[in-house]
């Protein structure tokens, strides 16, 4: 849908001030996203087939199936909700969304939060009305509706702005959101262009996409996910790298591949926005999304993003340091056959010889181990463990 070139530019673009863009925006509100945002977004499954009914039913299901209690609180409409502007320029939803304020009220009545989507360009990626030259007006409208989260997607902005103006463009919408006095999580979506992780927080972003779009395939998911190594220093409480939304449960990966997807996103401290049809979810899918031990890795209050410690061909060892001094460790097998994989306690920074190991997917303590732990890891699969020693060592 987009024609934009999506190469990851390493150039650290200077801020150019575009018409009406403030020289500096106030810092984003980090209390809005102290841990990576969790919720559900319509795009990955419904794309433009989203409607008021879909959003209401998704909100109902998130409450009924335990996802809300697991932490999934944002219910976000992606592209395709927009209609035309009225004579005063105020954006109107299209016929699939008869009353946006009533819909937001409904989502809020369930104890959930309500998210929406726009573009800084004249059109969204799907060709609907964007916010170009209506930024303050749109922010005000969103606040009046009761919006809690805005995903702001570059799309046709490439036709009206230079890449070097991108930072100013995002600052401008952030300033407009701040001027409303309604806290709204600000989600930058520009596919990792201009090395966004270097400046996303400074323009007010609570999260920023680091990659082009995910799809429901093991190849695409793993290219995106395993390519994230090294971006950790740019993430932390209030400002997160976003390798795109979850495809768990959309049907084109195996169970082990979805476990890999979820494990990797949690080690990466990625936003967890489920993208499946919640009304048709299998118990296996729900168990992946709701596993409290695994979600706790993502939501750990220390807010560090994990990284790859070792790679041996298709076998990768990733680790995330947790607030209690323990380590979440992922043994990932990207090969086409099951394989035995090992982690030594020394390589994850554990000083003593003995550590306790918990299998996070099984939610089962495996007991104390000496010096190392090894396990059989299925093809395209993962073994995700938490390793804790009595005396805390320093992270490697
Ligand atoms: C872009 C974004 C996607 C989605 C679509 C909607 O491709 O990267 O996440 O929002 O636009 O058109």
Short mmCIF file of C-alpha atoms and ligand atoms in Angstrom, two decimals:
data_model
loop_
_atom_site.label_atom_id
_atom_site.label_comp_id
_atom_site.label_asym_id
_atom_site.label_seq_id
_atom_site.Cartn_x
_atom_site.Cartn_y
_atom_site.Cartn_z
CA UNK A 1 0.00 0.00 0.00
CA UNK A 2 2.92 2.27 0.54
CA UNK A 3 5.41 3.31 -2.05
CA UNK A 4 7.91 4.55 0.49
CA UNK A 5 11.38 3.07 0.43
CA UNK A 6 11.74 1.34 3.74
CA UNK A 7 15.45 0.76 4.01
CA UNK A 8 16.75 1.22 7.52
CA UNK A 9 18.71 4.43 7.15
CA UNK A 10 21.61 4.78 9.51
CA UNK A 11 21.80 8.50 8.94
CA UNK A 12 21.02 10.43 12.06
CA UNK A 13 18.97 13.18 10.45
CA UNK A 14 19.24 16.73 11.74
CA UNK A 15 15.98 18.28 12.93
CA UNK A 16 14.54 20.63 10.37
CA UNK A 17 11.72 22.83 11.45
CA UNK A 18 8.71 22.60 9.19
CA UNK A 19 5.94 25.18 9.13
CA UNK A 20 4.48 25.61 12.58
CA UNK A 21 6.61 22.87 14.15
CA UNK A 22 7.98 23.78 17.56
CA UNK A 23 11.75 23.79 18.04
CA UNK A 24 11.46 21.35 20.88
CA UNK A 25 8.57 19.35 22.20
CA UNK A 26 8.02 18.67 25.87
CA UNK A 27 9.35 15.29 26.96
CA UNK A 28 6.89 12.48 26.48
CA UNK A 29 5.06 11.29 29.53
CA UNK A 30 7.01 8.20 30.57
CA UNK A 31 4.45 7.37 33.23
CA UNK A 32 2.16 6.49 30.30
CA UNK A 33 4.20 3.44 29.36
CA UNK A 34 6.45 2.47 32.29
CA UNK A 35 6.47 -1.03 30.81
CA UNK A 36 5.85 -1.92 27.15
CA UNK A 37 2.20 -1.22 26.18
CA UNK A 38 -0.03 -4.29 25.99
CA UNK A 39 -3.33 -4.67 24.21
CA UNK A 40 -4.90 -5.63 20.89
CA UNK A 41 -4.88 -3.94 17.48
CA UNK A 42 -7.25 -4.59 14.58
CA UNK A 43 -4.77 -4.52 11.69
CA UNK A 44 -3.02 -7.90 11.54
CA UNK A 45 -6.25 -9.88 11.28
CA UNK A 46 -9.04 -7.51 10.23
CA UNK A 47 -7.12 -4.92 8.16
CA UNK A 48 -9.85 -2.69 6.63
CA UNK A 49 -12.66 -5.01 7.72
CA UNK A 50 -12.66 -3.31 11.12
CA UNK A 51 -15.89 -1.88 12.53
CA UNK A 52 -17.56 -0.65 15.71
CA UNK A 53 -18.89 -4.18 16.20
CA UNK A 54 -15.43 -5.77 15.89
CA UNK A 55 -14.01 -3.34 18.45
CA UNK A 56 -16.84 -3.85 20.95
CA UNK A 57 -16.65 -7.64 20.62
CA UNK A 58 -12.88 -7.58 21.01
CA UNK A 59 -13.21 -5.50 24.19
CA UNK A 60 -15.80 -7.95 25.54
CA UNK A 61 -13.56 -10.92 24.78
CA UNK A 62 -10.42 -9.41 26.29
CA UNK A 63 -12.27 -9.06 29.57
CA UNK A 64 -13.97 -12.47 29.42
CA UNK A 65 -10.92 -14.54 28.47
CA UNK A 66 -8.50 -13.19 31.06
CA UNK A 67 -6.39 -11.11 28.68
CA UNK A 68 -7.28 -7.90 30.50
CA UNK A 69 -6.14 -9.42 33.79
CA UNK A 70 -2.94 -10.57 32.06
CA UNK A 71 -2.23 -6.93 31.14
CA UNK A 72 -3.74 -6.45 27.67
CA UNK A 73 -5.57 -3.16 28.21
CA UNK A 74 -5.34 -1.15 24.97
CA UNK A 75 -7.99 -1.83 22.34
CA UNK A 76 -6.67 -0.08 19.26
CA UNK A 77 -8.33 0.67 15.94
CA UNK A 78 -5.76 0.76 13.17
CA UNK A 79 -6.30 2.15 9.66
CA UNK A 80 -9.67 2.45 7.85
CA UNK A 81 -11.91 4.11 10.46
CA UNK A 82 -11.80 7.59 8.87
CA UNK A 83 -14.54 9.30 6.90
CA UNK A 84 -14.48 12.85 5.51
CA UNK A 85 -13.87 16.14 7.27
CA UNK A 86 -16.87 18.37 7.95
CA UNK A 87 -17.09 21.99 6.75
CA UNK A 88 -15.01 23.11 9.73
CA UNK A 89 -12.35 20.51 8.97
CA UNK A 90 -13.22 18.20 11.85
CA UNK A 91 -12.50 14.56 11.03
CA UNK A 92 -15.55 12.28 10.99
CA UNK A 93 -15.47 8.50 11.25
CA UNK A 94 -16.85 6.50 8.31
CA UNK A 95 -20.13 4.58 8.30
CA UNK A 96 -18.58 1.57 10.07
CA UNK A 97 -18.10 3.72 13.18
CA UNK A 98 -21.39 5.52 13.84
CA UNK A 99 -20.30 7.17 17.09
CA UNK A 100 -16.64 7.19 18.08
CA UNK A 101 -17.21 8.77 21.48
CA UNK A 102 -19.82 6.15 22.36
CA UNK A 103 -17.39 3.45 21.26
CA UNK A 104 -14.60 4.88 23.43
CA UNK A 105 -17.02 5.10 26.35
CA UNK A 106 -17.92 1.45 25.84
CA UNK A 107 -14.25 0.38 25.82
CA UNK A 108 -13.61 2.47 28.94
CA UNK A 109 -16.66 0.98 30.68
CA UNK A 110 -14.86 -2.37 30.49
CA UNK A 111 -11.83 -0.95 32.30
CA UNK A 112 -9.87 -0.87 29.04
CA UNK A 113 -8.18 1.90 27.07
CA UNK A 114 -8.96 3.07 23.56
CA UNK A 115 -6.47 3.62 20.74
CA UNK A 116 -6.71 5.14 17.29
CA UNK A 117 -4.55 5.61 14.18
CA UNK A 118 -3.61 8.39 11.77
CA UNK A 119 -0.87 9.60 9.45
CA UNK A 120 1.04 12.88 9.30
CA UNK A 121 0.46 12.76 5.55
CA UNK A 122 -2.67 13.74 3.60
CA UNK A 123 -3.69 10.06 3.39
CA UNK A 124 -3.17 6.98 5.54
CA UNK A 125 -1.45 3.91 4.12
CA UNK A 126 -4.87 2.53 3.10
CA UNK A 127 -5.84 5.81 1.45
CA UNK A 128 -8.08 7.30 4.15
CA UNK A 129 -7.95 10.86 5.45
CA UNK A 130 -4.67 11.71 7.24
CA UNK A 131 -3.86 14.51 9.68
CA UNK A 132 -1.76 16.71 7.35
CA UNK A 133 -2.42 20.36 8.24
CA UNK A 134 -5.08 19.27 10.76
CA UNK A 135 -2.76 18.07 13.54
CA UNK A 136 -4.03 20.24 16.41
CA UNK A 137 -7.63 19.82 15.30
CA UNK A 138 -7.32 16.04 15.15
CA UNK A 139 -5.57 15.81 18.52
CA UNK A 140 -8.43 17.83 20.02
CA UNK A 141 -11.01 15.56 18.40
CA UNK A 142 -9.24 12.45 19.70
CA UNK A 143 -9.18 13.93 23.21
CA UNK A 144 -12.91 14.73 22.99
CA UNK A 145 -13.64 11.17 21.93
CA UNK A 146 -11.57 9.79 24.84
CA UNK A 147 -8.62 8.38 22.92
CA UNK A 148 -5.75 7.02 25.06
CA UNK A 149 -3.25 5.98 22.37
CA UNK A 150 -2.33 7.27 18.91
CA UNK A 151 -0.39 5.27 16.30
CA UNK A 152 0.95 7.81 13.83
CA UNK A 153 1.95 6.15 10.56
CA UNK A 154 4.24 7.92 8.06
CA UNK A 155 2.54 6.59 4.86
CA UNK A 156 1.88 9.47 2.41
CA UNK A 157 3.90 11.91 4.51
CA UNK A 158 6.75 10.87 2.23
CA UNK A 159 5.01 12.86 -0.53
CA UNK A 160 4.88 16.13 1.40
CA UNK A 161 7.94 16.03 3.68
CA UNK A 162 11.62 15.29 3.26
CA UNK A 163 13.09 12.51 5.42
CA UNK A 164 15.06 15.20 7.23
CA UNK A 165 11.77 16.78 8.35
CA UNK A 166 10.51 13.60 9.98
CA UNK A 167 11.54 14.47 13.53
CA UNK A 168 9.82 17.84 13.35
CA UNK A 169 6.68 16.23 11.96
CA UNK A 170 6.45 13.84 14.90
CA UNK A 171 7.26 16.62 17.37
CA UNK A 172 4.41 18.63 15.96
CA UNK A 173 1.80 15.94 16.65
CA UNK A 174 3.28 15.27 20.06
CA UNK A 175 2.93 18.93 20.95
CA UNK A 176 -0.67 18.84 19.72
CA UNK A 177 -1.40 15.81 21.91
CA UNK A 178 0.22 17.46 24.94
CA UNK A 179 -1.86 20.60 24.36
CA UNK A 180 -5.07 18.61 24.84
CA UNK A 181 -4.26 17.71 28.44
CA UNK A 182 -5.51 14.17 27.80
CA UNK A 183 -2.65 11.67 28.25
CA UNK A 184 -2.24 9.69 25.05
CA UNK A 185 0.47 7.12 24.38
CA UNK A 186 2.28 8.26 21.23
CA UNK A 187 3.28 5.41 18.90
CA UNK A 188 5.61 6.33 16.04
CA UNK A 189 5.24 4.19 12.93
CA UNK A 190 7.76 4.95 10.20
CA UNK A 191 9.29 1.50 9.77
CA UNK A 192 12.64 2.28 11.42
CA UNK A 193 13.59 4.97 8.91
CA UNK A 194 16.26 7.52 9.87
CA UNK A 195 17.41 5.30 12.77
CA UNK A 196 14.32 6.32 14.73
CA UNK A 197 15.54 4.58 17.91
CA UNK A 198 18.11 7.37 18.26
CA UNK A 199 15.51 10.16 18.39
CA UNK A 200 12.09 8.59 18.94
CA UNK A 201 12.02 9.44 22.65
CA UNK A 202 13.21 12.99 22.12
CA UNK A 203 10.27 13.80 19.83
CA UNK A 204 7.79 12.44 22.35
CA UNK A 205 7.45 8.82 21.27
CA UNK A 206 6.52 6.21 23.84
CA UNK A 207 7.27 3.55 21.26
CA UNK A 208 8.53 3.50 17.71
CA UNK A 209 8.47 0.84 15.04
CA UNK A 210 12.00 -0.36 14.27
CA UNK A 211 11.09 -2.40 11.20
CA UNK A 212 8.90 -2.73 8.19
CA UNK A 213 5.64 -4.68 8.58
CA UNK A 214 5.44 -8.12 10.12
CA UNK A 215 3.38 -10.88 8.52
CA UNK A 216 2.09 -14.19 9.80
CA UNK A 217 5.03 -16.27 8.60
CA UNK A 218 7.95 -17.76 10.50
CA UNK A 219 10.43 -16.35 8.00
CA UNK A 220 9.16 -12.78 8.24
CA UNK A 221 8.70 -12.87 12.02
CA UNK A 222 12.16 -14.31 12.61
CA UNK A 223 13.91 -11.93 10.20
CA UNK A 224 12.37 -9.03 12.09
CA UNK A 225 12.76 -10.40 15.61
CA UNK A 226 16.28 -11.79 15.47
CA UNK A 227 17.46 -8.63 13.69
CA UNK A 228 16.67 -6.45 16.71
CA UNK A 229 19.90 -7.19 18.53
CA UNK A 230 21.78 -4.05 19.54
CA UNK A 231 18.84 -1.66 19.88
CA UNK A 232 18.47 -2.27 23.62
CA UNK A 233 20.36 0.83 24.78
CA UNK A 234 17.66 3.02 23.18
CA UNK A 235 14.73 1.47 25.07
CA UNK A 236 13.59 1.84 28.65
CA UNK A 237 10.62 2.85 30.79
CA UNK A 238 8.41 5.23 28.81
CA UNK A 239 10.15 4.66 25.46
CA UNK A 240 10.27 1.31 23.69
CA UNK A 241 11.53 -0.21 20.47
CA UNK A 242 8.59 -1.75 18.59
CA UNK A 243 9.32 -4.66 16.22
CA UNK A 244 5.59 -4.63 15.23
CA UNK A 245 2.47 -6.31 16.51
CA UNK A 246 1.95 -9.95 17.37
CA UNK A 247 0.81 -12.54 14.83
CA UNK A 248 0.23 -15.20 17.50
CA UNK A 249 -2.91 -17.16 16.64
CA UNK A 250 -3.33 -15.94 13.08
CA UNK A 251 -2.82 -19.46 11.80
CA UNK A 252 0.22 -19.60 9.53
CA UNK A 253 2.92 -20.54 12.03
CA UNK A 254 3.29 -23.74 14.03
CA UNK A 255 2.81 -23.80 17.78
CA UNK A 256 6.59 -23.84 18.32
CA UNK A 257 7.01 -20.89 15.96
CA UNK A 258 4.45 -18.86 17.88
CA UNK A 259 6.27 -19.74 21.12
CA UNK A 260 9.45 -18.40 19.48
CA UNK A 261 7.60 -15.23 18.41
CA UNK A 262 6.21 -14.54 21.89
CA UNK A 263 9.42 -15.48 23.72
CA UNK A 264 11.54 -13.23 21.53
CA UNK A 265 9.15 -10.28 21.81
CA UNK A 266 9.17 -10.65 25.62
CA UNK A 267 12.98 -10.83 25.79
CA UNK A 268 13.03 -7.71 23.58
CA UNK A 269 10.68 -5.85 25.95
CA UNK A 270 8.52 -5.26 22.88
CA UNK A 271 5.02 -3.83 23.04
CA UNK A 272 2.59 -6.78 23.12
CA UNK A 273 -0.30 -5.92 20.83
CA UNK A 274 -2.16 -9.09 19.96
CA UNK A 275 -3.31 -9.08 16.34
CA UNK A 276 -5.53 -12.12 16.05
CA UNK A 277 -9.30 -12.65 15.87
CA UNK A 278 -10.05 -12.91 19.57
CA UNK A 279 -13.48 -14.41 18.99
CA UNK A 280 -11.98 -17.47 17.30
CA UNK A 281 -8.98 -18.08 19.51
CA UNK A 282 -7.92 -21.62 20.39
CA UNK A 283 -7.03 -22.48 24.00
CA UNK A 284 -3.42 -22.95 22.81
CA UNK A 285 -3.27 -19.39 21.45
CA UNK A 286 -4.78 -17.96 24.62
CA UNK A 287 -2.27 -19.91 26.71
CA UNK A 288 0.58 -18.34 24.73
CA UNK A 289 -0.74 -14.79 25.09
CA UNK A 290 -1.72 -15.12 28.73
CA UNK A 291 1.18 -17.12 30.22
CA UNK A 292 1.94 -15.00 33.29
CA UNK A 293 5.57 -16.11 33.63
CA UNK A 294 6.32 -15.17 30.04
CA UNK A 295 4.39 -11.87 30.09
CA UNK A 296 6.29 -11.01 33.29
CA UNK A 297 9.55 -11.16 31.32
CA UNK A 298 8.21 -8.52 28.93
CA UNK A 299 6.72 -6.40 31.70
CA UNK A 300 9.65 -6.63 34.09
CA UNK A 301 9.91 -3.28 35.92
CA UNK A 302 13.63 -2.90 35.26
CA UNK A 303 12.68 -2.23 31.63
CA UNK A 304 15.83 -3.51 29.98
CA UNK A 305 15.68 -4.90 26.48
CA UNK A 306 17.39 -8.26 26.11
CA UNK A 307 20.09 -9.13 23.64
CA UNK A 308 21.84 -11.96 21.86
CA UNK A 309 24.75 -13.35 23.86
CA UNK A 310 25.86 -16.03 21.47
CA UNK A 311 25.12 -17.34 18.01
CA UNK A 312 26.31 -20.58 16.50
CA UNK A 313 24.77 -20.79 13.04
CA UNK A 314 21.02 -21.25 13.56
CA UNK A 315 21.35 -21.66 17.35
CA UNK A 316 20.95 -18.42 19.28
CA UNK A 317 21.20 -17.64 22.97
CA UNK A 318 19.38 -14.51 24.15
CA UNK A 319 19.18 -13.05 27.63
CA UNK A 320 17.24 -10.34 29.46
CA UNK A 321 18.26 -9.13 32.89
CA UNK A 322 15.32 -8.91 35.30
CA UNK A 323 14.67 -6.64 38.26
CA UNK A 324 15.23 -9.38 40.86
CA UNK A 325 18.69 -10.10 39.46
CA UNK A 326 17.62 -13.25 37.67
CA UNK A 327 17.99 -13.79 33.94
CA UNK A 328 15.38 -14.72 31.36
CA UNK A 329 17.20 -16.90 28.85
CA UNK A 330 15.94 -18.00 25.45
CA UNK A 331 17.54 -20.96 23.69
CA UNK A 332 16.33 -20.48 20.12
CA UNK A 333 16.71 -23.16 17.47
CA UNK A 334 16.27 -21.68 13.99
CA UNK A 335 17.36 -24.87 12.27
CA UNK A 336 15.16 -27.43 10.51
CA UNK A 337 15.75 -30.18 13.10
CA UNK A 338 15.45 -30.53 16.84
CA UNK A 339 18.74 -29.90 18.61
CA UNK A 340 20.23 -30.00 22.08
CA UNK A 341 21.28 -26.57 23.30
CA UNK A 342 23.18 -25.49 26.38
CA UNK A 343 23.67 -22.34 28.40
CA UNK A 344 26.52 -22.02 30.85
CA UNK A 345 25.77 -19.98 33.95
CA UNK A 346 29.06 -18.14 33.53
CA UNK A 347 28.08 -16.74 30.12
CA UNK A 348 24.93 -15.20 31.58
CA UNK A 349 26.92 -13.53 34.36
CA UNK A 350 26.23 -15.92 37.20
CA UNK A 351 29.24 -16.14 39.49
CA UNK A 352 28.34 -19.08 41.69
CA UNK A 353 28.23 -22.66 40.48
CA UNK A 354 24.64 -23.40 41.34
CA UNK A 355 21.50 -21.72 40.07
CA UNK A 356 17.83 -22.53 40.05
CA UNK A 357 16.13 -22.93 36.68
CA UNK A 358 12.46 -22.45 35.92
CA UNK A 359 10.83 -23.42 32.63
CA UNK A 360 8.67 -20.39 31.86
CA UNK A 361 6.38 -21.93 29.25
CA UNK A 362 5.74 -25.00 31.43
CA UNK A 363 5.56 -22.74 34.55
CA UNK A 364 7.55 -25.39 36.36
CA UNK A 365 10.64 -25.20 38.58
CA UNK A 366 13.22 -27.59 37.19
CA UNK A 367 15.41 -27.38 40.28
CA UNK A 368 19.01 -26.42 40.99
CA UNK A 369 21.65 -27.06 38.33
CA UNK A 370 25.45 -26.92 38.40
CA UNK A 371 27.34 -24.68 35.98
CA UNK A 372 24.97 -25.12 33.04
CA UNK A 373 21.59 -26.16 31.77
CA UNK A 374 20.85 -27.97 28.55
CA UNK A 375 17.64 -28.97 26.82
CA UNK A 376 16.27 -30.38 23.62
CA UNK A 377 14.87 -27.51 21.54
CA UNK A 378 12.41 -28.29 18.74
CA UNK A 379 12.88 -27.10 15.18
CA UNK A 380 12.01 -23.36 14.94
CA UNK A 381 11.30 -23.57 18.66
CA UNK A 382 12.54 -22.20 21.94
CA UNK A 383 13.23 -23.16 25.51
CA UNK A 384 12.59 -20.14 27.69
CA UNK A 385 13.95 -20.32 31.23
CA UNK A 386 14.55 -18.09 34.20
CA UNK A 387 17.89 -18.61 35.93
CA UNK A 388 18.47 -17.32 39.42
CA UNK A 389 21.46 -17.69 41.69
CA UNK A 390 21.52 -17.17 45.44
CA UNK A 391 24.14 -14.43 45.14
CA UNK A 392 23.49 -12.03 42.28
CA UNK A 393 26.34 -11.63 39.80
CA UNK A 394 26.90 -8.80 37.35
CA UNK A 395 25.39 -8.96 33.88
CA UNK A 396 27.87 -9.98 31.19
C1 LIG B 1 1.36 0.37 7.62
C2 LIG B 1 1.71 0.00 9.06
C3 LIG B 1 0.84 -1.17 9.50
C4 LIG B 1 -0.63 -0.79 9.38
C5 LIG B 1 -0.94 -0.35 7.95
C6 LIG B 1 -2.34 0.23 7.83
O1 LIG B 1 1.69 -0.65 6.71
O2 LIG B 1 3.07 -0.33 9.16
O3 LIG B 1 1.14 -1.52 10.84
O4 LIG B 1 -0.90 0.25 10.29
O5 LIG B 1 -0.03 0.65 7.51
O6 LIG B 1 -2.61 0.68 6.54
#
